[in-house]
Amino acid sequence: MSSQIRRATSVFLALLFLVASACQRQPQPPLPREQKLVESVKPPPVQPIDRDLKAIKERGTLVVLAPYNSTTYFLYRGEPLGYEFELLRAFAEEHGLKLEMQVVTNRNLLFNKLNTGEGDVVAARLNPKPEDEAEVSFTNALYRTEPALVQQKAPPDKATQLTEPAKTEIKSEPTDAKAGESVMSKADDSVMISARLIERPAQLAGEQVTLPEGSAYKRTLIELADEISGDINVVEIGGGADEEALVAKVAKGDVEYTVVQDNLAELKEAHYTNIKIRPIVGASHKVAWAVRKNARGLQEELNRWIAEKKNGSLFDRLYKKYFTDRKSYKERVESEYLTSVTGKLSQYDPLLKRYSPELNWDWRLLAAQTFQESRFKPAARSWAGASGLLQLMPATAREYGVKNSQDPEDNVRGAVKFLNWLTRYWRKIPDETERLKFILASYNCGAGHVEDAQRLTEKYGGNPQVWNDVSYWLLQLSKSQYSDDPVVKYGFCRGIEPVTYVIRILERFNHYKQFVVT
């Protein structure tokens, strides 16, 4: 018998064995409905603090508790992004609030931190569970999705290849194969995986499904087991494991099955092309935000806002951006600048780390300014003639010895010298935090305009050493009645630009501190 015939026969027999095993499986000992693989203690519920929308508006900041994941909140090429992040940023802006994101890596702590007042909203692709209703309140649905089973359809080596479905190949056996011995290839692995694919929920009877601890889909699988009259062994993984990590484990062959939101599973399929994301194993459900049970004003306003915006373009545009555009998703998750995974902001991180000590700055602050100036693009050039990573004007570049502004190191070296000069110039502002805002604003519009705003501040009874007071009068310099004031030496200034500049850099710095370790 030829080696090709023997090999074809071995594949056929393997398939027969799988079919026979499925049809005549010996009775198995009863499997427990659930078990814990890694313990992760959930703290006991706490009474919520008394802080509602009115108090939040008085404070001026909406604090959101969120994990970092590929759709809720993440950093990509230096920019904070995410479906829930962008929605909440729009909500905050419409209500005159600053948005502050606080990353919580242990999902078991989200509701506890919400009720103790560390945040005001939980955004985490939440699928509300009945038992959660005693601890928090949920908003109306952001969208609806379904629980989908994730399983392998090809071996792990094909996990990230955009290829056609694997085909069975028959090759010659190695010369040292013993007579009658079957040698199985990766193509044979594909055949065997295909033979055991789950096509219907009822086929999960007797199987093991791995979930993150606390997943709402544990209840889904227990209800499914009752429907199909067969136990499903639910294994929960604690220790911070999430849905995305478990999908990766399925693709690699570390676990056999998991269940995740259908829209998320479809995104993961763009990255791990050896997975199959069917069948659907439960009813559709809402995904929502959580607030404290006594924050009724905040809940009502979020619900009103969601109802209003879902009829417009905002929700549709962001859903398509984060859940439908699979090509962009694949680019993000495979990039070395998906910061939550790689810790990198840009290819210029080493350069910024090298020069930031000359300013006694956290390098992430200098990176936040660099993104604001050029989005890390050394060839960037403004309408006014500024160029390079830190957008030096030609006169400033000459003054600080920059020969080529589009050379990254030359540009950063010159910008740091200029920032050092501004630091010395603003030593008259005693508070270090306040001083930084004066430095950044001066970098954007010039120290002269900032001093004009200080003089107006003093004239009208404000504190010229407090940025909040000075920034108000910097904004007024775009009006002739103030730019022509006798105390103003440098005239008109579009104050909205330096004021926004300071806000954006400090906000981005806070994002960077969440994701990038120094």
Short mmCIF file of C-alpha atoms in Angstrom, two decimals:
data_model
loop_
_atom_site.label_atom_id
_atom_site.label_comp_id
_atom_site.label_asym_id
_atom_site.label_seq_id
_atom_site.Cartn_x
_atom_site.Cartn_y
_atom_site.Cartn_z
CA MET A 1 0.00 0.00 0.00
CA SER A 2 1.46 3.42 -0.95
CA SER A 3 2.22 6.03 1.72
CA GLN A 4 -0.42 8.37 0.24
CA ILE A 5 -3.13 5.69 0.54
CA ARG A 6 -2.02 4.83 4.08
CA ARG A 7 -2.15 8.51 5.02
CA ALA A 8 -5.63 9.00 3.51
CA THR A 9 -6.77 5.90 5.37
CA SER A 10 -5.44 7.24 8.69
CA VAL A 11 -7.34 10.49 8.24
CA PHE A 12 -10.53 8.58 7.37
CA LEU A 13 -10.15 6.34 10.42
CA ALA A 14 -9.55 9.37 12.64
CA LEU A 15 -12.79 10.89 11.44
CA LEU A 16 -14.64 7.62 11.99
CA PHE A 17 -13.26 7.47 15.52
CA LEU A 18 -14.46 11.01 16.28
CA VAL A 19 -17.93 10.31 14.92
CA ALA A 20 -18.17 7.05 16.84
CA SER A 21 -17.00 8.74 20.02
CA ALA A 22 -19.63 11.45 19.65
CA CYS A 23 -22.41 8.92 19.03
CA GLN A 24 -21.41 6.29 21.62
CA ARG A 25 -19.81 8.35 24.39
CA GLN A 26 -19.58 6.31 27.57
CA PRO A 27 -21.51 7.71 30.55
CA GLN A 28 -19.41 10.33 32.33
CA PRO A 29 -19.45 11.24 36.01
CA PRO A 30 -21.70 14.28 36.60
CA LEU A 31 -19.82 17.54 36.02
CA PRO A 32 -20.24 20.42 38.45
CA ARG A 33 -22.16 23.39 37.09
CA GLU A 34 -19.33 25.73 37.98
CA GLN A 35 -15.87 25.77 39.49
CA LYS A 36 -13.23 28.39 40.25
CA LEU A 37 -9.81 28.13 38.62
CA VAL A 38 -8.18 31.18 40.22
CA GLU A 39 -9.55 32.82 43.33
CA SER A 40 -10.14 36.58 43.24
CA VAL A 41 -11.98 37.94 46.25
CA LYS A 42 -14.78 40.41 45.61
CA PRO A 43 -15.06 42.95 48.42
CA PRO A 44 -18.34 43.13 50.33
CA PRO A 45 -20.82 45.77 49.12
CA VAL A 46 -20.58 49.21 50.71
CA GLN A 47 -23.13 51.96 51.19
CA PRO A 48 -22.89 54.55 48.42
CA ILE A 49 -21.67 58.02 49.28
CA ASP A 50 -24.09 60.89 48.77
CA ARG A 51 -22.91 62.60 45.56
CA ASP A 52 -25.22 63.26 42.64
CA LEU A 53 -25.14 65.34 39.46
CA LYS A 54 -25.42 68.69 41.24
CA ALA A 55 -22.34 68.00 43.38
CA ILE A 56 -20.47 66.66 40.34
CA LYS A 57 -21.19 69.89 38.45
CA GLU A 58 -20.03 71.97 41.42
CA ARG A 59 -16.78 70.02 41.44
CA GLY A 60 -16.50 70.38 37.65
CA THR A 61 -15.23 66.85 36.96
CA LEU A 62 -16.97 63.62 35.98
CA VAL A 63 -14.84 60.66 37.07
CA VAL A 64 -15.28 57.44 35.10
CA LEU A 65 -14.05 54.04 36.32
CA ALA A 66 -13.10 51.74 33.47
CA PRO A 67 -10.85 48.84 32.56
CA TYR A 68 -8.60 49.23 29.56
CA ASN A 69 -9.72 47.06 26.71
CA SER A 70 -9.97 47.27 22.95
CA THR A 71 -13.34 49.04 22.80
CA THR A 72 -14.04 50.85 26.10
CA TYR A 73 -10.91 52.92 26.75
CA PHE A 74 -7.36 52.59 25.41
CA LEU A 75 -4.42 54.58 24.06
CA TYR A 76 -3.37 54.20 20.44
CA ARG A 77 -0.49 56.19 18.94
CA GLY A 78 -0.69 58.60 21.84
CA GLU A 79 -4.40 59.33 21.56
CA PRO A 80 -7.07 58.27 24.11
CA LEU A 81 -9.83 56.37 22.32
CA GLY A 82 -12.75 54.04 22.96
CA TYR A 83 -16.47 53.76 22.32
CA GLU A 84 -17.56 54.40 25.90
CA PHE A 85 -14.77 56.94 26.45
CA GLU A 86 -15.82 59.05 23.47
CA LEU A 87 -19.50 58.91 24.44
CA LEU A 88 -18.79 59.98 28.02
CA ARG A 89 -16.42 62.71 26.83
CA ALA A 90 -19.25 64.10 24.66
CA PHE A 91 -21.65 63.91 27.63
CA ALA A 92 -19.17 65.68 29.90
CA GLU A 93 -18.47 68.44 27.39
CA GLU A 94 -22.17 69.12 26.86
CA HIS A 95 -22.56 69.53 30.63
CA GLY A 96 -19.51 71.74 31.08
CA LEU A 97 -17.57 69.02 32.88
CA LYS A 98 -14.00 67.83 32.65
CA LEU A 99 -13.79 64.06 32.07
CA GLU A 100 -11.34 62.10 34.22
CA MET A 101 -10.70 58.43 33.47
CA GLN A 102 -9.55 56.12 36.25
CA VAL A 103 -8.33 52.69 35.12
CA VAL A 104 -9.42 49.79 37.32
CA THR A 105 -7.75 46.54 36.29
CA ASN A 106 -9.68 44.31 38.73
CA ARG A 107 -13.32 44.26 37.60
CA ASN A 108 -14.37 42.97 41.03
CA LEU A 109 -13.52 46.39 42.46
CA LEU A 110 -15.49 48.53 40.01
CA PHE A 111 -18.77 48.78 41.95
CA ASN A 112 -16.98 49.07 45.29
CA LYS A 113 -14.90 52.01 44.04
CA LEU A 114 -18.03 53.59 42.55
CA ASN A 115 -19.90 53.46 45.85
CA THR A 116 -16.96 54.71 47.91
CA GLY A 117 -16.81 57.76 45.64
CA GLU A 118 -13.63 57.08 43.68
CA GLY A 119 -15.70 57.49 40.53
CA ASP A 120 -19.15 58.55 39.37
CA VAL A 121 -19.80 56.21 36.43
CA VAL A 122 -18.63 52.68 35.61
CA ALA A 123 -18.01 52.05 31.91
CA ALA A 124 -16.90 48.50 31.21
CA ARG A 125 -19.08 46.83 28.56
CA LEU A 126 -21.42 46.04 31.46
CA ASN A 127 -24.03 43.33 30.97
CA PRO A 128 -26.31 43.99 33.97
CA LYS A 129 -26.95 40.96 36.18
CA PRO A 130 -30.00 40.75 38.47
CA GLU A 131 -27.79 40.47 41.56
CA ASP A 132 -25.98 43.69 40.59
CA GLU A 133 -29.20 45.69 40.85
CA ALA A 134 -28.94 45.61 44.65
CA GLU A 135 -25.54 47.31 44.52
CA VAL A 136 -25.76 49.82 41.63
CA SER A 137 -28.21 51.30 39.12
CA PHE A 138 -27.83 50.94 35.37
CA THR A 139 -28.54 53.38 32.58
CA ASN A 140 -30.56 52.68 29.49
CA ALA A 141 -28.88 50.51 26.84
CA LEU A 142 -25.98 51.88 24.82
CA TYR A 143 -26.52 48.97 22.42
CA ARG A 144 -27.71 45.38 22.47
CA THR A 145 -25.69 42.27 21.72
CA GLU A 146 -25.82 38.49 22.17
CA PRO A 147 -23.64 35.87 23.88
CA ALA A 148 -21.58 33.99 21.29
CA LEU A 149 -19.53 30.84 21.76
CA VAL A 150 -15.88 31.21 20.72
CA GLN A 151 -14.05 28.07 19.59
CA GLN A 152 -11.16 27.05 17.35
CA LYS A 153 -11.72 26.21 13.72
CA ALA A 154 -8.01 25.77 12.81
CA PRO A 155 -4.75 25.08 14.69
CA PRO A 156 -3.03 27.86 16.68
CA ASP A 157 -0.35 28.45 14.02
CA LYS A 158 -3.08 29.96 11.83
CA ALA A 159 -4.33 32.29 14.56
CA THR A 160 -3.34 35.56 12.89
CA GLN A 161 -3.13 34.62 9.22
CA LEU A 162 -5.72 35.91 6.78
CA THR A 163 -5.96 32.69 4.79
CA GLU A 164 -8.55 30.50 3.17
CA PRO A 165 -9.95 27.69 5.35
CA ALA A 166 -7.40 24.96 5.91
CA LYS A 167 -7.35 22.17 3.35
CA THR A 168 -6.45 18.56 4.01
CA GLU A 169 -3.11 17.69 2.49
CA ILE A 170 -1.73 14.16 1.94
CA LYS A 171 2.04 14.04 2.07
CA SER A 172 4.62 11.28 2.10
CA GLU A 173 5.37 9.85 5.49
CA PRO A 174 8.85 10.30 6.96
CA THR A 175 11.21 7.52 5.95
CA ASP A 176 11.70 6.48 9.57
CA ALA A 177 7.98 5.88 10.17
CA LYS A 178 7.28 2.39 11.42
CA ALA A 179 5.04 0.12 9.39
CA GLY A 180 1.36 0.70 10.10
CA GLU A 181 2.05 3.88 12.18
CA SER A 182 -0.10 6.93 11.42
CA VAL A 183 1.69 10.26 11.13
CA MET A 184 -0.69 13.21 11.57
CA SER A 185 0.07 16.65 10.10
CA LYS A 186 -1.24 20.11 10.91
CA ALA A 187 -3.69 19.63 8.06
CA ASP A 188 -4.98 16.56 9.91
CA ASP A 189 -5.31 18.75 13.04
CA SER A 190 -7.58 21.05 11.05
CA VAL A 191 -9.75 18.08 10.04
CA MET A 192 -10.02 16.88 13.64
CA ILE A 193 -10.86 20.39 14.92
CA SER A 194 -13.55 20.73 12.26
CA ALA A 195 -14.98 17.37 13.25
CA ARG A 196 -15.61 18.52 16.81
CA LEU A 197 -16.92 22.05 16.15
CA ILE A 198 -20.00 22.98 18.16
CA GLU A 199 -22.77 23.89 15.72
CA ARG A 200 -25.76 23.95 18.09
CA PRO A 201 -26.03 25.01 21.77
CA ALA A 202 -27.22 21.50 22.70
CA GLN A 203 -23.78 20.13 21.75
CA LEU A 204 -22.26 21.93 24.76
CA ALA A 205 -23.64 19.25 27.07
CA GLY A 206 -20.69 17.74 28.92
CA GLU A 207 -18.25 20.38 27.65
CA GLN A 208 -16.11 22.83 29.62
CA VAL A 209 -16.54 26.57 29.01
CA THR A 210 -14.14 29.08 30.57
CA LEU A 211 -15.35 32.54 31.65
CA PRO A 212 -13.89 35.51 33.51
CA GLU A 213 -14.93 35.51 37.15
CA GLY A 214 -18.19 37.39 37.62
CA SER A 215 -19.25 37.07 33.99
CA ALA A 216 -22.98 37.49 33.42
CA TYR A 217 -22.72 34.57 31.00
CA LYS A 218 -22.33 32.06 33.82
CA ARG A 219 -26.05 32.46 34.43
CA THR A 220 -26.64 32.15 30.66
CA LEU A 221 -24.81 28.81 30.53
CA ILE A 222 -26.54 27.46 33.63
CA GLU A 223 -29.92 28.31 32.08
CA LEU A 224 -28.81 26.71 28.82
CA ALA A 225 -27.79 23.54 30.69
CA ASP A 226 -31.30 23.34 32.15
CA GLU A 227 -32.80 23.68 28.66
CA ILE A 228 -30.65 20.97 27.08
CA SER A 229 -30.80 18.64 30.12
CA GLY A 230 -27.05 18.28 30.22
CA ASP A 231 -24.44 19.80 32.51
CA ILE A 232 -22.03 22.42 31.20
CA ASN A 233 -18.82 22.68 33.19
CA VAL A 234 -18.30 26.42 33.78
CA VAL A 235 -14.76 27.29 34.81
CA GLU A 236 -14.24 30.81 36.13
CA ILE A 237 -10.83 32.47 35.94
CA GLY A 238 -10.16 35.26 38.43
CA GLY A 239 -7.05 37.35 38.91
CA GLY A 240 -8.08 40.05 36.43
CA ALA A 241 -8.64 37.80 33.40
CA ASP A 242 -11.10 39.34 30.95
CA GLU A 243 -13.06 38.29 27.86
CA GLU A 244 -10.34 39.34 25.43
CA ALA A 245 -7.65 37.38 27.23
CA LEU A 246 -9.83 34.27 27.09
CA VAL A 247 -10.46 34.67 23.36
CA ALA A 248 -6.68 34.73 22.90
CA LYS A 249 -6.44 31.53 24.96
CA VAL A 250 -9.01 29.85 22.71
CA ALA A 251 -7.05 30.91 19.61
CA LYS A 252 -3.85 29.50 21.12
CA GLY A 253 -5.52 26.27 22.22
CA ASP A 254 -5.08 26.90 25.96
CA VAL A 255 -8.83 26.68 26.59
CA GLU A 256 -11.46 25.08 24.36
CA TYR A 257 -14.47 27.39 24.65
CA THR A 258 -15.47 30.77 26.01
CA VAL A 259 -18.49 33.05 25.62
CA VAL A 260 -18.26 36.77 24.83
CA GLN A 261 -20.42 39.52 23.40
CA ASP A 262 -21.17 38.82 19.75
CA ASN A 263 -19.96 42.20 18.47
CA LEU A 264 -16.68 41.84 20.36
CA ALA A 265 -16.25 38.28 19.10
CA GLU A 266 -16.62 39.44 15.50
CA LEU A 267 -13.82 41.97 16.06
CA LYS A 268 -11.57 39.33 17.59
CA GLU A 269 -12.18 37.13 14.54
CA ALA A 270 -10.45 39.82 12.44
CA HIS A 271 -7.32 39.28 14.53
CA TYR A 272 -7.50 35.58 15.40
CA THR A 273 -8.61 34.10 12.11
CA ASN A 274 -8.56 30.53 13.43
CA ILE A 275 -11.60 31.06 15.66
CA LYS A 276 -15.28 30.50 15.03
CA ILE A 277 -17.81 32.69 16.84
CA ARG A 278 -21.01 30.69 16.55
CA PRO A 279 -23.44 29.54 17.79
CA ILE A 280 -25.34 32.18 19.79
CA VAL A 281 -26.06 30.60 23.17
CA GLY A 282 -28.51 33.00 24.79
CA ALA A 283 -30.89 35.90 24.41
CA SER A 284 -29.84 39.40 23.41
CA HIS A 285 -29.09 41.77 26.29
CA LYS A 286 -28.25 45.41 26.86
CA VAL A 287 -24.85 46.93 27.53
CA ALA A 288 -25.04 49.92 29.88
CA TRP A 289 -23.25 52.17 32.36
CA ALA A 290 -23.56 51.92 36.15
CA VAL A 291 -24.04 54.71 38.70
CA ARG A 292 -24.64 54.77 42.44
CA LYS A 293 -28.18 53.82 43.42
CA ASN A 294 -28.71 57.16 45.12
CA ALA A 295 -27.37 59.18 42.12
CA ARG A 296 -30.81 59.42 40.54
CA GLY A 297 -30.17 62.81 39.01
CA LEU A 298 -27.07 61.54 37.19
CA GLN A 299 -28.87 58.38 36.06
CA GLU A 300 -31.85 60.37 34.75
CA GLU A 301 -29.63 62.82 32.87
CA LEU A 302 -27.56 60.03 31.34
CA ASN A 303 -30.76 58.27 30.26
CA ARG A 304 -32.15 61.49 28.77
CA TRP A 305 -28.88 62.11 26.92
CA ILE A 306 -28.66 58.51 25.63
CA ALA A 307 -32.25 58.66 24.35
CA GLU A 308 -31.58 61.97 22.60
CA LYS A 309 -28.24 61.02 21.03
CA LYS A 310 -29.24 57.53 19.88
CA ASN A 311 -31.57 59.22 17.41
CA GLY A 312 -28.66 61.23 15.96
CA SER A 313 -25.35 60.42 14.32
CA LEU A 314 -23.08 60.22 17.39
CA PHE A 315 -23.97 56.70 18.54
CA ASP A 316 -24.09 55.31 15.02
CA ARG A 317 -20.74 56.83 14.04
CA LEU A 318 -18.95 55.61 17.16
CA TYR A 319 -20.46 52.12 16.99
CA LYS A 320 -19.24 51.76 13.41
CA LYS A 321 -15.80 53.12 14.39
CA TYR A 322 -15.27 50.68 17.25
CA PHE A 323 -17.40 47.59 16.46
CA THR A 324 -17.90 47.48 12.69
CA ASP A 325 -14.58 48.68 11.24
CA ARG A 326 -12.70 45.39 11.55
CA LYS A 327 -9.76 46.58 9.43
CA SER A 328 -8.98 49.47 11.78
CA TYR A 329 -9.44 47.21 14.78
CA LYS A 330 -6.91 44.75 13.38
CA GLU A 331 -4.43 47.56 12.72
CA ARG A 332 -4.76 48.76 16.32
CA VAL A 333 -4.38 45.42 18.07
CA GLU A 334 -1.41 44.44 15.94
CA SER A 335 0.36 47.80 16.33
CA GLU A 336 3.32 48.25 18.65
CA TYR A 337 1.73 51.55 19.69
CA LEU A 338 -1.39 50.10 21.30
CA THR A 339 -0.12 51.50 24.57
CA SER A 340 -2.17 49.45 27.02
CA VAL A 341 -0.50 46.32 25.61
CA THR A 342 2.99 47.49 24.64
CA GLY A 343 3.57 50.49 26.94
CA LYS A 344 4.78 52.53 23.93
CA LEU A 345 3.42 55.90 22.87
CA SER A 346 5.55 56.53 19.80
CA GLN A 347 8.87 55.70 18.21
CA TYR A 348 10.24 58.85 19.87
CA ASP A 349 9.73 57.65 23.44
CA PRO A 350 13.49 57.08 24.00
CA LEU A 351 14.28 60.58 22.70
CA LEU A 352 11.70 62.22 24.99
CA LYS A 353 12.91 60.15 27.95
CA ARG A 354 16.46 61.32 27.30
CA TYR A 355 15.67 65.05 27.20
CA SER A 356 12.86 65.38 29.78
CA PRO A 357 15.28 65.26 32.80
CA GLU A 358 16.77 68.57 31.56
CA LEU A 359 13.38 70.10 32.41
CA ASN A 360 12.85 68.01 35.53
CA TRP A 361 9.65 66.86 33.81
CA ASP A 362 7.97 63.49 33.71
CA TRP A 363 8.74 62.31 30.17
CA ARG A 364 5.05 61.53 29.67
CA LEU A 365 4.28 65.25 30.07
CA LEU A 366 6.75 66.13 27.32
CA ALA A 367 5.16 63.36 25.23
CA ALA A 368 1.70 64.84 25.82
CA GLN A 369 2.95 68.22 24.59
CA THR A 370 4.61 66.60 21.57
CA PHE A 371 1.37 64.87 20.59
CA GLN A 372 -0.52 68.15 20.95
CA GLU A 373 1.99 69.92 18.71
CA SER A 374 2.51 67.37 15.95
CA ARG A 375 0.87 64.02 16.80
CA PHE A 376 4.44 62.64 16.85
CA LYS A 377 5.02 63.60 13.19
CA PRO A 378 8.47 65.21 12.67
CA ALA A 379 7.50 66.51 9.21
CA ALA A 380 4.48 68.42 10.55
CA ARG A 381 4.30 72.08 9.58
CA SER A 382 1.75 74.67 10.69
CA TRP A 383 0.11 77.44 8.65
CA ALA A 384 2.25 79.92 10.62
CA GLY A 385 5.53 78.21 9.68
CA ALA A 386 6.19 76.21 12.86
CA SER A 387 7.65 72.78 12.17
CA GLY A 388 8.87 69.55 13.69
CA LEU A 389 7.84 67.38 16.61
CA LEU A 390 7.45 70.36 18.95
CA GLN A 391 6.52 72.89 16.24
CA LEU A 392 9.28 75.45 16.63
CA MET A 393 8.84 78.77 14.84
CA PRO A 394 11.85 79.65 12.59
CA ALA A 395 13.00 82.52 14.85
CA THR A 396 12.81 80.37 17.98
CA ALA A 397 14.65 77.53 16.23
CA ARG A 398 17.49 79.90 15.25
CA GLU A 399 17.68 81.39 18.73
CA TYR A 400 18.15 77.97 20.32
CA GLY A 401 20.58 76.60 17.76
CA VAL A 402 18.28 74.32 15.79
CA LYS A 403 19.66 73.76 12.31
CA ASN A 404 16.98 71.38 11.03
CA SER A 405 13.58 71.56 12.73
CA GLN A 406 12.42 68.39 11.01
CA ASP A 407 15.24 66.39 12.52
CA PRO A 408 13.57 64.88 15.63
CA GLU A 409 16.54 65.18 17.99
CA ASP A 410 17.51 68.67 16.83
CA ASN A 411 13.91 69.83 17.28
CA VAL A 412 13.44 68.31 20.74
CA ARG A 413 16.81 69.63 21.92
CA GLY A 414 15.88 73.17 20.87
CA ALA A 415 12.36 72.96 22.29
CA VAL A 416 13.68 71.78 25.66
CA LYS A 417 16.07 74.77 25.75
CA PHE A 418 13.13 77.08 25.05
CA LEU A 419 11.02 75.39 27.75
CA ASN A 420 13.90 75.77 30.20
CA TRP A 421 13.98 79.50 29.45
CA LEU A 422 10.22 79.72 30.06
CA THR A 423 10.66 77.81 33.32
CA ARG A 424 13.16 80.38 34.55
CA TYR A 425 10.96 83.21 33.27
CA TRP A 426 7.96 82.03 35.28
CA ARG A 427 9.80 81.40 38.55
CA LYS A 428 7.74 84.31 39.85
CA ILE A 429 4.77 81.90 40.04
CA PRO A 430 5.52 80.12 43.34
CA ASP A 431 3.16 77.14 42.98
CA GLU A 432 4.74 74.48 40.74
CA THR A 433 1.42 73.18 39.40
CA GLU A 434 0.24 76.67 38.51
CA ARG A 435 3.63 77.57 37.03
CA LEU A 436 3.42 74.67 34.56
CA LYS A 437 0.21 76.09 33.09
CA PHE A 438 1.84 79.51 32.55
CA ILE A 439 4.82 77.80 30.87
CA LEU A 440 2.66 75.79 28.49
CA ALA A 441 0.46 78.75 27.59
CA SER A 442 3.55 80.88 26.90
CA TYR A 443 4.98 78.19 24.66
CA ASN A 444 1.80 78.40 22.61
CA CYS A 445 1.11 82.14 22.39
CA GLY A 446 4.13 83.90 23.88
CA ALA A 447 4.87 85.06 27.42
CA GLY A 448 3.91 88.66 26.52
CA HIS A 449 0.25 87.81 25.93
CA VAL A 450 0.13 85.81 29.15
CA GLU A 451 1.53 88.79 31.04
CA ASP A 452 -1.11 91.02 29.41
CA ALA A 453 -3.73 88.64 30.81
CA GLN A 454 -2.08 88.85 34.22
CA ARG A 455 -2.30 92.66 34.16
CA LEU A 456 -5.99 92.52 33.23
CA THR A 457 -6.55 89.97 36.00
CA GLU A 458 -4.99 92.28 38.57
CA LYS A 459 -6.87 95.31 37.24
CA TYR A 460 -10.23 93.59 37.60
CA GLY A 461 -9.62 92.10 41.04
CA GLY A 462 -8.38 88.58 40.25
CA ASN A 463 -5.23 86.75 41.34
CA PRO A 464 -2.50 87.08 38.67
CA GLN A 465 -0.73 83.97 40.00
CA VAL A 466 -3.71 81.65 39.62
CA TRP A 467 -4.21 80.18 36.15
CA ASN A 468 -8.00 79.97 36.37
CA ASP A 469 -8.18 83.75 36.87
CA VAL A 470 -5.54 84.56 34.25
CA SER A 471 -6.95 82.17 31.63
CA TYR A 472 -10.30 83.99 31.82
CA TRP A 473 -8.65 87.28 30.89
CA LEU A 474 -6.49 85.59 28.27
CA LEU A 475 -9.76 84.60 26.58
CA GLN A 476 -10.92 88.23 26.70
CA LEU A 477 -7.88 89.37 24.70
CA SER A 478 -9.72 88.34 21.53
CA LYS A 479 -12.12 91.28 22.15
CA SER A 480 -11.02 94.77 21.18
CA GLN A 481 -12.41 96.38 24.36
CA TYR A 482 -9.77 94.41 26.31
CA SER A 483 -6.96 94.05 23.78
CA ASP A 484 -6.98 97.90 23.49
CA ASP A 485 -6.88 98.38 27.26
CA PRO A 486 -3.97 100.66 28.36
CA VAL A 487 -2.48 97.86 30.54
CA VAL A 488 -2.22 95.55 27.50
CA LYS A 489 1.16 95.83 25.74
CA TYR A 490 0.98 93.11 23.08
CA GLY A 491 -2.56 93.60 21.78
CA PHE A 492 -4.93 91.04 20.29
CA CYS A 493 -4.58 87.33 21.11
CA ARG A 494 -6.79 84.40 20.23
CA GLY A 495 -6.88 83.30 23.83
CA ILE A 496 -8.94 80.19 23.15
CA GLU A 497 -5.87 78.56 21.59
CA PRO A 498 -3.46 78.73 24.58
CA VAL A 499 -6.25 78.02 27.08
CA THR A 500 -7.33 74.90 25.14
CA TYR A 501 -3.66 73.98 24.63
CA VAL A 502 -3.07 73.82 28.39
CA ILE A 503 -6.26 71.84 29.03
CA ARG A 504 -5.54 69.29 26.30
CA ILE A 505 -1.93 68.65 27.31
CA LEU A 506 -2.75 68.15 30.99
CA GLU A 507 -5.72 65.90 30.15
CA ARG A 508 -3.55 63.81 27.83
CA PHE A 509 -0.81 63.63 30.48
CA ASN A 510 -3.38 62.12 32.86
CA HIS A 511 -4.31 59.54 30.23
CA TYR A 512 -0.66 58.69 29.67
CA LYS A 513 -0.09 58.18 33.39
CA GLN A 514 -2.89 55.59 33.39
CA PHE A 515 -1.23 53.44 30.73
CA VAL A 516 2.51 54.11 30.64
CA VAL A 517 4.86 53.15 33.44
CA THR A 518 7.86 55.45 33.88
#
